[in-house]
XYZ file of C-alpha atoms in Angstrom:
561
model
C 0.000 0.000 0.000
C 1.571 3.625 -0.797
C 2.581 5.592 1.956
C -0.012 7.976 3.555
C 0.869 11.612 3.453
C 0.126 14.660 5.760
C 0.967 17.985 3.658
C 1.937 20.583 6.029
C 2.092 24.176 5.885
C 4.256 26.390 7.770
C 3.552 30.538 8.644
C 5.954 32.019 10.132
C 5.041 35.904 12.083
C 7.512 38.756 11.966
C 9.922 38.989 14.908
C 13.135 41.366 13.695
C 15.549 39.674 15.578
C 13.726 37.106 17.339
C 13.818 35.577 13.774
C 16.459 33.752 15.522
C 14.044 31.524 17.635
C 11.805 30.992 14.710
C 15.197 29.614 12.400
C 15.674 27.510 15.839
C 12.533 26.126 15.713
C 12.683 25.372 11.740
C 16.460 23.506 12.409
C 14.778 20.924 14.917
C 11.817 20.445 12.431
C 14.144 19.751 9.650
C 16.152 17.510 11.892
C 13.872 15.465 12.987
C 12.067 15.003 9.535
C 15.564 14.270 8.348
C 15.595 11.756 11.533
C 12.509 10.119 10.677
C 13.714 9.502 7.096
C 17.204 8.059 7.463
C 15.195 5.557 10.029
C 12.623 4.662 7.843
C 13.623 1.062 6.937
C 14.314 0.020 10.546
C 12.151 -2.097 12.284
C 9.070 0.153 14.785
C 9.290 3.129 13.018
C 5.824 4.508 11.867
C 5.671 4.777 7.879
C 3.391 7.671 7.395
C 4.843 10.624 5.997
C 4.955 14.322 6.594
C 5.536 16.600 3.618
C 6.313 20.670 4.046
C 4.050 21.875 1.192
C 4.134 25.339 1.255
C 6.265 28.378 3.698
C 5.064 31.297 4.341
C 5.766 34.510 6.038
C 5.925 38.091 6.995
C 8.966 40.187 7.865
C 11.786 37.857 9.493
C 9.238 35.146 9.146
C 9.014 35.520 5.334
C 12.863 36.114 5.351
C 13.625 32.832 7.092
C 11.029 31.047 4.706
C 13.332 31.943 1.819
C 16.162 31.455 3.414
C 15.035 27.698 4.452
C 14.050 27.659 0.244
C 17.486 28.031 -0.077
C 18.933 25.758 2.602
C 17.444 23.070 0.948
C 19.783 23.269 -1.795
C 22.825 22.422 0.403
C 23.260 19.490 3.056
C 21.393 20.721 6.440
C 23.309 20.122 9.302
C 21.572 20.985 12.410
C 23.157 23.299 15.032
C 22.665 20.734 18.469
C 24.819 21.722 20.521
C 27.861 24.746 21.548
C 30.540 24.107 24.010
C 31.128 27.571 25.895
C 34.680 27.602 25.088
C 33.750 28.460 21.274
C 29.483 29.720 21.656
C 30.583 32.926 19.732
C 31.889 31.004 16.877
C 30.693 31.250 13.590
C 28.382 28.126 12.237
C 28.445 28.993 8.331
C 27.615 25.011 7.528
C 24.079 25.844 8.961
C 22.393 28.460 6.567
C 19.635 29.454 9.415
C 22.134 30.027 12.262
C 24.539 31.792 9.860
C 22.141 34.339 8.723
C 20.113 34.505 11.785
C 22.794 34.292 14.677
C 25.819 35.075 13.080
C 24.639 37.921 11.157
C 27.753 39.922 9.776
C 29.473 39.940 13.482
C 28.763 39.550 17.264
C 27.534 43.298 18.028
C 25.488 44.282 15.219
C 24.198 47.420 17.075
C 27.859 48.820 15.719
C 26.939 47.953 12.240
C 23.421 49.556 12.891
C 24.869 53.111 14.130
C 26.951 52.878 11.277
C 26.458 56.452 9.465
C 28.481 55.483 5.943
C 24.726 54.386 4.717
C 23.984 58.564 5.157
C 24.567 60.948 2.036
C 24.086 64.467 1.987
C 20.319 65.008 1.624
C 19.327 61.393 1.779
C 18.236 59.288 4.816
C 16.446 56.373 3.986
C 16.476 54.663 7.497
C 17.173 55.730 11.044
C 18.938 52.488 11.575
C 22.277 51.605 8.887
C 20.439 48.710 7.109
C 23.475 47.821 4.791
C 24.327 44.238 6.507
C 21.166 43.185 5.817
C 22.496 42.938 1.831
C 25.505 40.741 2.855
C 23.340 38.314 4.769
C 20.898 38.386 1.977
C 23.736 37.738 -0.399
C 25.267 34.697 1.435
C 22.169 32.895 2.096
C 21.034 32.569 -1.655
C 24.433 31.006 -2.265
C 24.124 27.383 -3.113
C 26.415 23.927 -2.988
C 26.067 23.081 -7.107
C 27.499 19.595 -6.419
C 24.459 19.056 -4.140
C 21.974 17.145 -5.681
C 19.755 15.145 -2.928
C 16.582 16.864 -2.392
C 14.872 15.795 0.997
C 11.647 13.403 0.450
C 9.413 15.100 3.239
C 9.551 18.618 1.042
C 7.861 18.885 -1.814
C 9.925 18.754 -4.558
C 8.277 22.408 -5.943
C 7.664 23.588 -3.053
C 5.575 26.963 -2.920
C 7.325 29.961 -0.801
C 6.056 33.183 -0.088
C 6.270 36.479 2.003
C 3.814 39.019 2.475
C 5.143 42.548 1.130
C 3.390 46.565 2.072
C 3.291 48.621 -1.559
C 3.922 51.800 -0.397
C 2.627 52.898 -3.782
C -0.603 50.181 -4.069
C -2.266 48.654 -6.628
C -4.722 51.676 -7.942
C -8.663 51.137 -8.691
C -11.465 53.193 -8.604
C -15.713 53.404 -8.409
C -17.960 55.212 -10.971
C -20.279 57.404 -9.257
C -22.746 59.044 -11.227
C -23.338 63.257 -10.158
C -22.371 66.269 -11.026
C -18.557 65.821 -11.278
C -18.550 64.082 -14.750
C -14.580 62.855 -13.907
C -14.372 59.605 -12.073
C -14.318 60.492 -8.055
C -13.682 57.866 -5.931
C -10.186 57.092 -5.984
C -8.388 54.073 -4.016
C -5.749 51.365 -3.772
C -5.098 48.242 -2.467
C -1.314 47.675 -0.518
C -1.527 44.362 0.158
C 1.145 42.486 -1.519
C 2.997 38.985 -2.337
C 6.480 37.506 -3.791
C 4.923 33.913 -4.216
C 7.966 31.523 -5.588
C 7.894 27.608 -6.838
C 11.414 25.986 -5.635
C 12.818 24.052 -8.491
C 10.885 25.314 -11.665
C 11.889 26.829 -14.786
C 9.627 29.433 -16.547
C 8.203 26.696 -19.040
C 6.546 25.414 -15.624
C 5.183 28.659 -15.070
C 0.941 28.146 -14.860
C -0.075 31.909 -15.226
C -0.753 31.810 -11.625
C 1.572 34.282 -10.275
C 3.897 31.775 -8.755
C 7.568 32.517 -9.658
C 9.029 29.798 -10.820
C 12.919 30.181 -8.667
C 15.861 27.661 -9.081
C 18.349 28.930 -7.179
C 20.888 26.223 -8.787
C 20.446 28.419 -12.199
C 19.796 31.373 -10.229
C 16.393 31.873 -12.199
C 14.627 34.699 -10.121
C 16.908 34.210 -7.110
C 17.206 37.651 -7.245
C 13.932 38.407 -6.678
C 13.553 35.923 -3.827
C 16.557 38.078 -2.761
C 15.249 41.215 -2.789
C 11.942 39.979 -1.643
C 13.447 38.857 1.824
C 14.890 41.840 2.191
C 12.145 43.612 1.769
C 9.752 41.958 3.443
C 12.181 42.727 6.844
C 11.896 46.700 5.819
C 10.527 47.439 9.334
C 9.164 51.145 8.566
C 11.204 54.189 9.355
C 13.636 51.364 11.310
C 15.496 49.889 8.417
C 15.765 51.346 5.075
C 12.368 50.569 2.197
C 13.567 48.137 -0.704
C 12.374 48.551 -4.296
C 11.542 45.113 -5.506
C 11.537 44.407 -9.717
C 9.765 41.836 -11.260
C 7.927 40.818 -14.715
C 4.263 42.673 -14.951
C 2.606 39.490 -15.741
C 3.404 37.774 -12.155
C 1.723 40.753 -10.801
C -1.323 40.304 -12.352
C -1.388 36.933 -12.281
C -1.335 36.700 -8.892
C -4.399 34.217 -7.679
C -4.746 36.224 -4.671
C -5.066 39.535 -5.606
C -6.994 38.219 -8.927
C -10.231 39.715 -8.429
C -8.712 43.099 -8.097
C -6.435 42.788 -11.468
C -9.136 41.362 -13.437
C -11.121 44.657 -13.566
C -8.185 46.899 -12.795
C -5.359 45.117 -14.632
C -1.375 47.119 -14.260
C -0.163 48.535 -17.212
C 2.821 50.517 -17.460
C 6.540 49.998 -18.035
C 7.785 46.344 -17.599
C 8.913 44.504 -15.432
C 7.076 45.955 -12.754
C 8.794 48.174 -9.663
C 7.643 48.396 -6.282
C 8.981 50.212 -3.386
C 8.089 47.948 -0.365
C 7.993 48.142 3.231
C 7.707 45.701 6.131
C 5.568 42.982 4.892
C 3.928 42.251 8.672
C 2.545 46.142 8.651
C -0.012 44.579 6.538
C -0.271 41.451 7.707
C 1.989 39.537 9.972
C 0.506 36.073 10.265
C -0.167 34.890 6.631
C -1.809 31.735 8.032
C -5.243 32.327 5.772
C -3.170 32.540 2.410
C -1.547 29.675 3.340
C -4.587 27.600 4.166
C -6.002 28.804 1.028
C -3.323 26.381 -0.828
C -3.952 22.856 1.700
C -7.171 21.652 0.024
C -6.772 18.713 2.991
C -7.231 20.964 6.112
C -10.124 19.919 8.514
C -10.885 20.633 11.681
C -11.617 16.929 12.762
C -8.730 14.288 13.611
C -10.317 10.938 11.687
C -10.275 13.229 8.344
C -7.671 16.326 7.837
C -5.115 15.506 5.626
C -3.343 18.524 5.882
C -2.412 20.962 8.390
C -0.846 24.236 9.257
C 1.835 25.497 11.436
C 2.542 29.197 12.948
C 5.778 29.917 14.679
C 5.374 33.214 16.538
C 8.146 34.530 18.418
C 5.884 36.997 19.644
C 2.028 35.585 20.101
C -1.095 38.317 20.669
C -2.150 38.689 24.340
C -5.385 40.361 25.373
C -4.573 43.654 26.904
C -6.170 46.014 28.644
C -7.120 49.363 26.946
C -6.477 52.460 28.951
C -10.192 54.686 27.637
C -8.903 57.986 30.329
C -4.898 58.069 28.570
C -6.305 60.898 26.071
C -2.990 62.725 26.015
C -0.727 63.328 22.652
C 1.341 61.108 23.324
C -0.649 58.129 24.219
C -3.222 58.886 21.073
C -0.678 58.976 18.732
C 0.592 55.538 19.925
C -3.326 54.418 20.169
C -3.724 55.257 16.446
C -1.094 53.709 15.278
C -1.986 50.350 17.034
C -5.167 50.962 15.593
C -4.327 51.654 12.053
C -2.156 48.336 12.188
C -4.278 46.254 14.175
C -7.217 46.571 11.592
C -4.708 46.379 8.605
C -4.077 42.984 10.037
C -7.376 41.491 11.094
C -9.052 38.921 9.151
C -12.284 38.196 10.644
C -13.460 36.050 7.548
C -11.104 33.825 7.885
C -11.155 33.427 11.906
C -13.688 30.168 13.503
C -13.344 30.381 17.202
C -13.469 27.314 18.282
C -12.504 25.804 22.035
C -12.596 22.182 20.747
C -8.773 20.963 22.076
C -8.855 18.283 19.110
C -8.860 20.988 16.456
C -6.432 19.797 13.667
C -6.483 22.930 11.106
C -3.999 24.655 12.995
C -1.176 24.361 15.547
C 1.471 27.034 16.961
C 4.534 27.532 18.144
C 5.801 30.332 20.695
C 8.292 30.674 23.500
C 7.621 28.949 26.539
C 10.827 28.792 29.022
C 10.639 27.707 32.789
C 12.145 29.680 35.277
C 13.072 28.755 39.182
C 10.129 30.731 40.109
C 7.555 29.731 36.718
C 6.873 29.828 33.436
C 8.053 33.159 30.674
C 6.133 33.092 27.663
C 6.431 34.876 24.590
C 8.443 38.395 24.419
C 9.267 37.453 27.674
C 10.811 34.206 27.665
C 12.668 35.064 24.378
C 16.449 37.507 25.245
C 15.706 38.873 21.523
C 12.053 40.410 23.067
C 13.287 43.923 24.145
C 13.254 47.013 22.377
C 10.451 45.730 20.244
C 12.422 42.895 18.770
C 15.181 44.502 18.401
C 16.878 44.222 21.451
C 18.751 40.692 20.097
C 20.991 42.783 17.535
C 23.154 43.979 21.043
C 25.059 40.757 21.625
C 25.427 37.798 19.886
C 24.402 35.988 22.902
C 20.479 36.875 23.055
C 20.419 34.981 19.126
C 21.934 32.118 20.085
C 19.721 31.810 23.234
C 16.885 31.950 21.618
C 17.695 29.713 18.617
C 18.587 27.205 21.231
C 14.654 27.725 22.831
C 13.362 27.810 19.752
C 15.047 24.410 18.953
C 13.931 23.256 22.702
C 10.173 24.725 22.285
C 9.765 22.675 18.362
C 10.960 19.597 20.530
C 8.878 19.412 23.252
C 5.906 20.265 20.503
C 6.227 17.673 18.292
C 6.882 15.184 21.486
C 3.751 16.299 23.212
C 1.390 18.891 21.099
C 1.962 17.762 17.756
C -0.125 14.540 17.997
C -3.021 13.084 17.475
C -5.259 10.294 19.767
C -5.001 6.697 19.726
C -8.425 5.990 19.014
C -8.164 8.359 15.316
C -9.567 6.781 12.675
C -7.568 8.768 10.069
C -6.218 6.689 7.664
C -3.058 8.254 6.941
C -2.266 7.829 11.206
C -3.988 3.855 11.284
C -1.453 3.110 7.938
C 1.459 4.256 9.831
C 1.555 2.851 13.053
C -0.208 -0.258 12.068
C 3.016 -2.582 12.275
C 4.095 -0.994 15.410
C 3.586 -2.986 18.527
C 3.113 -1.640 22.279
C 6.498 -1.225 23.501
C 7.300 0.803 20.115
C 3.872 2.940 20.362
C 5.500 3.819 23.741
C 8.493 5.476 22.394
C 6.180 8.256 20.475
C 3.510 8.633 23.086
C 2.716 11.980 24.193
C 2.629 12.664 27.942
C -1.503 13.154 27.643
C -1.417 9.453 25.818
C -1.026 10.936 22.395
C 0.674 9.663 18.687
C 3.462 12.306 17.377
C 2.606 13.045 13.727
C 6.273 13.644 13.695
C 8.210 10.980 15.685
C 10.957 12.064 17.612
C 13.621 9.070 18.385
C 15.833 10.904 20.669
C 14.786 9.600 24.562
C 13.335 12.697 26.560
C 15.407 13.898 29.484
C 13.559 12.860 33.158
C 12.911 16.374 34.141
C 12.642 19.965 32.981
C 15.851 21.182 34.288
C 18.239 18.008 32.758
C 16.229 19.159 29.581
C 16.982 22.752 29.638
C 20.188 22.008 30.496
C 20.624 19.369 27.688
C 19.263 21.923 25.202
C 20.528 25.645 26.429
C 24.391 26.429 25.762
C 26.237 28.200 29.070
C 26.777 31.753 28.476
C 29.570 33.913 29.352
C 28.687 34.296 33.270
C 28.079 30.270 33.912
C 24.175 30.495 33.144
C 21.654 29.652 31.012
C 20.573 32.711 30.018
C 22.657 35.844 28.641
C 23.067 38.818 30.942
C 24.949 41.941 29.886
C 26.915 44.480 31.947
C 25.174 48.385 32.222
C 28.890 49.683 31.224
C 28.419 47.648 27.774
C 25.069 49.894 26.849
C 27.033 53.068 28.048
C 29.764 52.358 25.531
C 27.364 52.966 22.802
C 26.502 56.618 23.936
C 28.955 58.323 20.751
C 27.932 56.409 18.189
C 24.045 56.724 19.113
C 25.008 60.722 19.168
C 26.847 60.299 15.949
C 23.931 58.652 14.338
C 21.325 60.871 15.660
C 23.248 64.163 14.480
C 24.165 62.486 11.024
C 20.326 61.726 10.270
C 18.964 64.994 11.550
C 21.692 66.893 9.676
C 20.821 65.624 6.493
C 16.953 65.018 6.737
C 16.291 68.491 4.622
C 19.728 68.860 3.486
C 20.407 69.140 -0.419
C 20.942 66.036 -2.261
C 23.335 66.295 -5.344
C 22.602 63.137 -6.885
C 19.218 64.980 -8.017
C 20.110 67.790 -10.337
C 18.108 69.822 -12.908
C 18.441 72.510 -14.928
C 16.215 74.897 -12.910
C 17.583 74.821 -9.039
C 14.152 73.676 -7.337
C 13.101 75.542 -4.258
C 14.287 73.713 -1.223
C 11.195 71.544 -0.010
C 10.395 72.288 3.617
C 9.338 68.377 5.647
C 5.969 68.484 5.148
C 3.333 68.045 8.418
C 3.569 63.887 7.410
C 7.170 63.786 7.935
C 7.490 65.856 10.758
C 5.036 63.029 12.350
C 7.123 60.594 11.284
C 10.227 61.655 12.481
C 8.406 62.275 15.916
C 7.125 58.859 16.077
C 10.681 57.584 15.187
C 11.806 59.621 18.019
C 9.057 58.593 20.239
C 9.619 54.703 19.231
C 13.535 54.167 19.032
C 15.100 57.202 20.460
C 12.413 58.255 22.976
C 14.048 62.080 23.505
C 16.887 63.902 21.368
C 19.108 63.703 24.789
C 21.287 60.309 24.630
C 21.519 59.904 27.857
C 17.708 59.321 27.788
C 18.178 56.896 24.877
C 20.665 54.538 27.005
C 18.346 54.884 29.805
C 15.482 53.157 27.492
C 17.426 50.550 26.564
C 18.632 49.423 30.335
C 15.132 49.641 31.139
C 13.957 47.668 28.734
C 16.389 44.960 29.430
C 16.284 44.886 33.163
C 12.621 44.682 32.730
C 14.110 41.036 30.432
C 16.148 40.813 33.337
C 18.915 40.591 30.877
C 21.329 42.697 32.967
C 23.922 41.816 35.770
């Protein structure tokens, strides 16, 4: 009888830094897939299998999507373990770690304060964005003489990230009145890369899927630039200005309806200046379920199913109604403005039923001596808004490690279904299995891993943290930093800040005319913006006040000794 399959789809949220727990967490899945299949012929091992179908993503999430894309074309070798003698050393083999923990050196706030990104009159970012090319750049590179493509991803595997058109995709309504011109206006700023690993463009289906071989390099650079700009976190890091051929635009299945009456015409290949893909939307999980034909919400019957890693999952707050001054409205509308950009009620069924197969998550969990940290808190990258984990090399690596801990303990324990399922693909697999071998992938709650994991589970929580979590520089499990190491950074956050406001309104001499132009003034827009960027990463002008935001921050994380 052919082997049953489970097609599985995995979203992956924004996180800036905290990408680092999400590429964790997609190194252990790998792994243990990879596990699974070099076992396969051994006696009591179950022979269902588990296929990744389609990756999806916003911001780092849609970053690390094509960045796995790209891993696949190179042997994977999973990042287990790091003595302390060497934790700081570089792990190039291991394309998630390299581009997500390594980055371009161990204190990347340097490379961030950086002001050789500035020219006179231009300032596209208040942070130096620049290493985020070289990263880019080294992760599309691929091993030519590597030809074995793993069985449990499919072989054309669909990849996408969710992008925010600055400029939109224009349409407009015919009223009929007095003003004979047309007079309602719009456009739509939701938008996609959407690749197909291993295609050529005779494979192309008018669909807007990309075909993208990175061994022939065939739209690479579009998955390139598409990662990048996907991670364009507004006003933070610098836009990105993606190309790519007019008819994938319009082809695009899920912007279709839109196209069909309001098709894009204009020069070709198509340019797009893009922002932060999660601004839009952050959790792509309903375009992803829109390509698993086999999700269902019963047990005996789905035959697919998604995944979300979230490095930082929603929690219910409270909402302040008397906090009516400036400074709290502004932030209110802007949490707002993003929270409705994101929601999509339509595709949201409450539902409290526990055996729910459709979807499953992902999200830091880490036990403490006195409880349980979850999500920003439990993560070191969680600070500063996410990007707290670009200070020290340490905070990445810790929370690669958890996210490599928290993908273990959910496909031991969470990832499961019961023993009673009827569900063929399950009943197939562990058929031949006796007791003693349905023991070895029995959830704690008497469960079946869809996944099996092999590896015996430590006794207790702290031999498994301790099994799992490298020791950092001070003899612990989790990185602490001194106060003297965030005071260092006092010139270059003054040299930054003097650079960007110095050249804001200045002239720029790459744009000449004929006719000097009158200098513009900032207009009312910017001026907001460069207050909010002020109110969000620099808090005051005075640096002092800026260092005293970060320690805050972090000794809130307790990440400082």
């Amino acid at each position: 009888m052919a082997e049953k399959t489970l097609e599985l789809g995995i979203c992956m949220a924004g996180a800036v830094s905290a990408g680092a727990y999400t590429a964790g967490v997609m190194d252990y899945l790998l792994e243990a897939l990879e596990d699974w299949e070099r076992r396969r012929q051994e006696e009591g091992v179950p022979q269902h299998r588990v296929v990744i179908k389609v990756i999806g993503g916003a911001s780092a999430g849609g970053m690390t999507g094509i960045i796995t894309a790209a891993a696949l074309n190179n042997r994977i070798e999973p990042v287990q373990r790091l003595d302390q003698d060497d934790i700081l050393k570089e792990q190039p083999q291991n394309k998630l770690y390299h581009s997500w923990v390594d980055l371009t050196q161990t204190d990347m706030l340097q490379k961030l304060l950086a002001t050789d990104d500035i020219r006179p009159g231009k300032v596209e970012s208040l942070l130096n964005s620049d290493f985020i090319d070289a990263v880019a750049e080294r992760a599309m590179q691929v091993n030519h003489a590597f030809k074995i493509y793993p069985k449990y991803v499919d072989r054309n595997l669909k990849v996408f990230t969710t992008l925010s058109n600055t400029k939109g995709f224009p349409f407009f309504s015919e009223f009929q009145g007095n003003n004979h011109e047309n007079n309602y206006h719009s456009s739509y700023h939701a938008d996609y890369a959407t690749f197909k690993l291993n295609s050529k463009a005779s494979d192309y289906k008018k669909d807007g899927w990309m075909p993208l071989d990175f061994f022939t390099g065939y739209n690479a650079d579009i998955a390139k630039n598409a990662a990048m700009a996907t991670g364009a976190f507004p006003i933070g890091l610098k836009p990105r200005i993606i190309e790519r051929p007019l008819h994938y635009v319009n082809d695009m299945d899920w912007n279709r309806k839109l196209f069909q009456n309001f098709p894009l015409t204009g020069p070709d290949p198509y340019r797009a200046l893009i922002v932060d893909g999660g601004m839009i939307n952050n959790e792509p999980f309903e375009k992803l379920s829109s390509l698993l034909p086999g999700l269902h919400d019963d047990e005996n019957h789905f035959k697919a199913t998604t995944l979300m890693v979230d490095p930082f999952p929603s929690y219910l707050k409270d909402f302040d109604m008397q906090a009516t001054n400036f400074d709290d409205m502004i932030s209110k509308t802007l949490s707002a403005m993003i929270g409705h950009l994101r929601t999509k009620p339509e595709y949201t069924k409450p539902t409290q039923d526990p055996k729910n197969k459709r979807r499953f998550q992902i999200a830091p969990v880490r036990r403490t001596y006195n409880g349980k940290k979850s999500g920003a808190e439990a993560i070191a990258c969680g600070f500063l808004g996410g990007f707290g984990g670009f200070i020290h090399k340490e905070f990445r690596i810790h929370d690669y490690f958890l996210g490599r801990h928290n993908c273990e303990r959910f496909l031991r324990h969470h990832f499961t279904v019961s023993k009673e399922c009827t569900n063929e693909i399950f009943v197939e697999g562990y058929k031949e299995l006796d007791e003693a071998n349905l023991k070895k992938f029995t959830s704690y709650s008497g469960e079946l891993q869809i996944i099996p994991i092999f590896k015996p589970e430590a006794p207790t929580e702290e031999a498994r943290r301790r099994g799992y979590m490298p020791t950092f520089e001070h003899n612990k499990k989790w990185p602490l930093r001194k106060r003297e190491e965030i005071d260092a950074y006092a010139g270059q956050i003054g040299k930054r800040m003097d650079m960007v406001l110095k050249n804001l309104n200045a002239k720029n001499p790459e744009q000449t005319s004929r006719k000097p132009k009158k200098k513009k003034k900032l207009n009312l827009f910017s001026r907001v913006m460069i207050y909010l960027a002020y109110k969000l990463f620099l808090k005051r002008k005075a640096v002092e006040r800026v260092l005293d935001t970060v320690k805050e921050d972090m000794e809130k994380h307790k990440l400082l000794r």
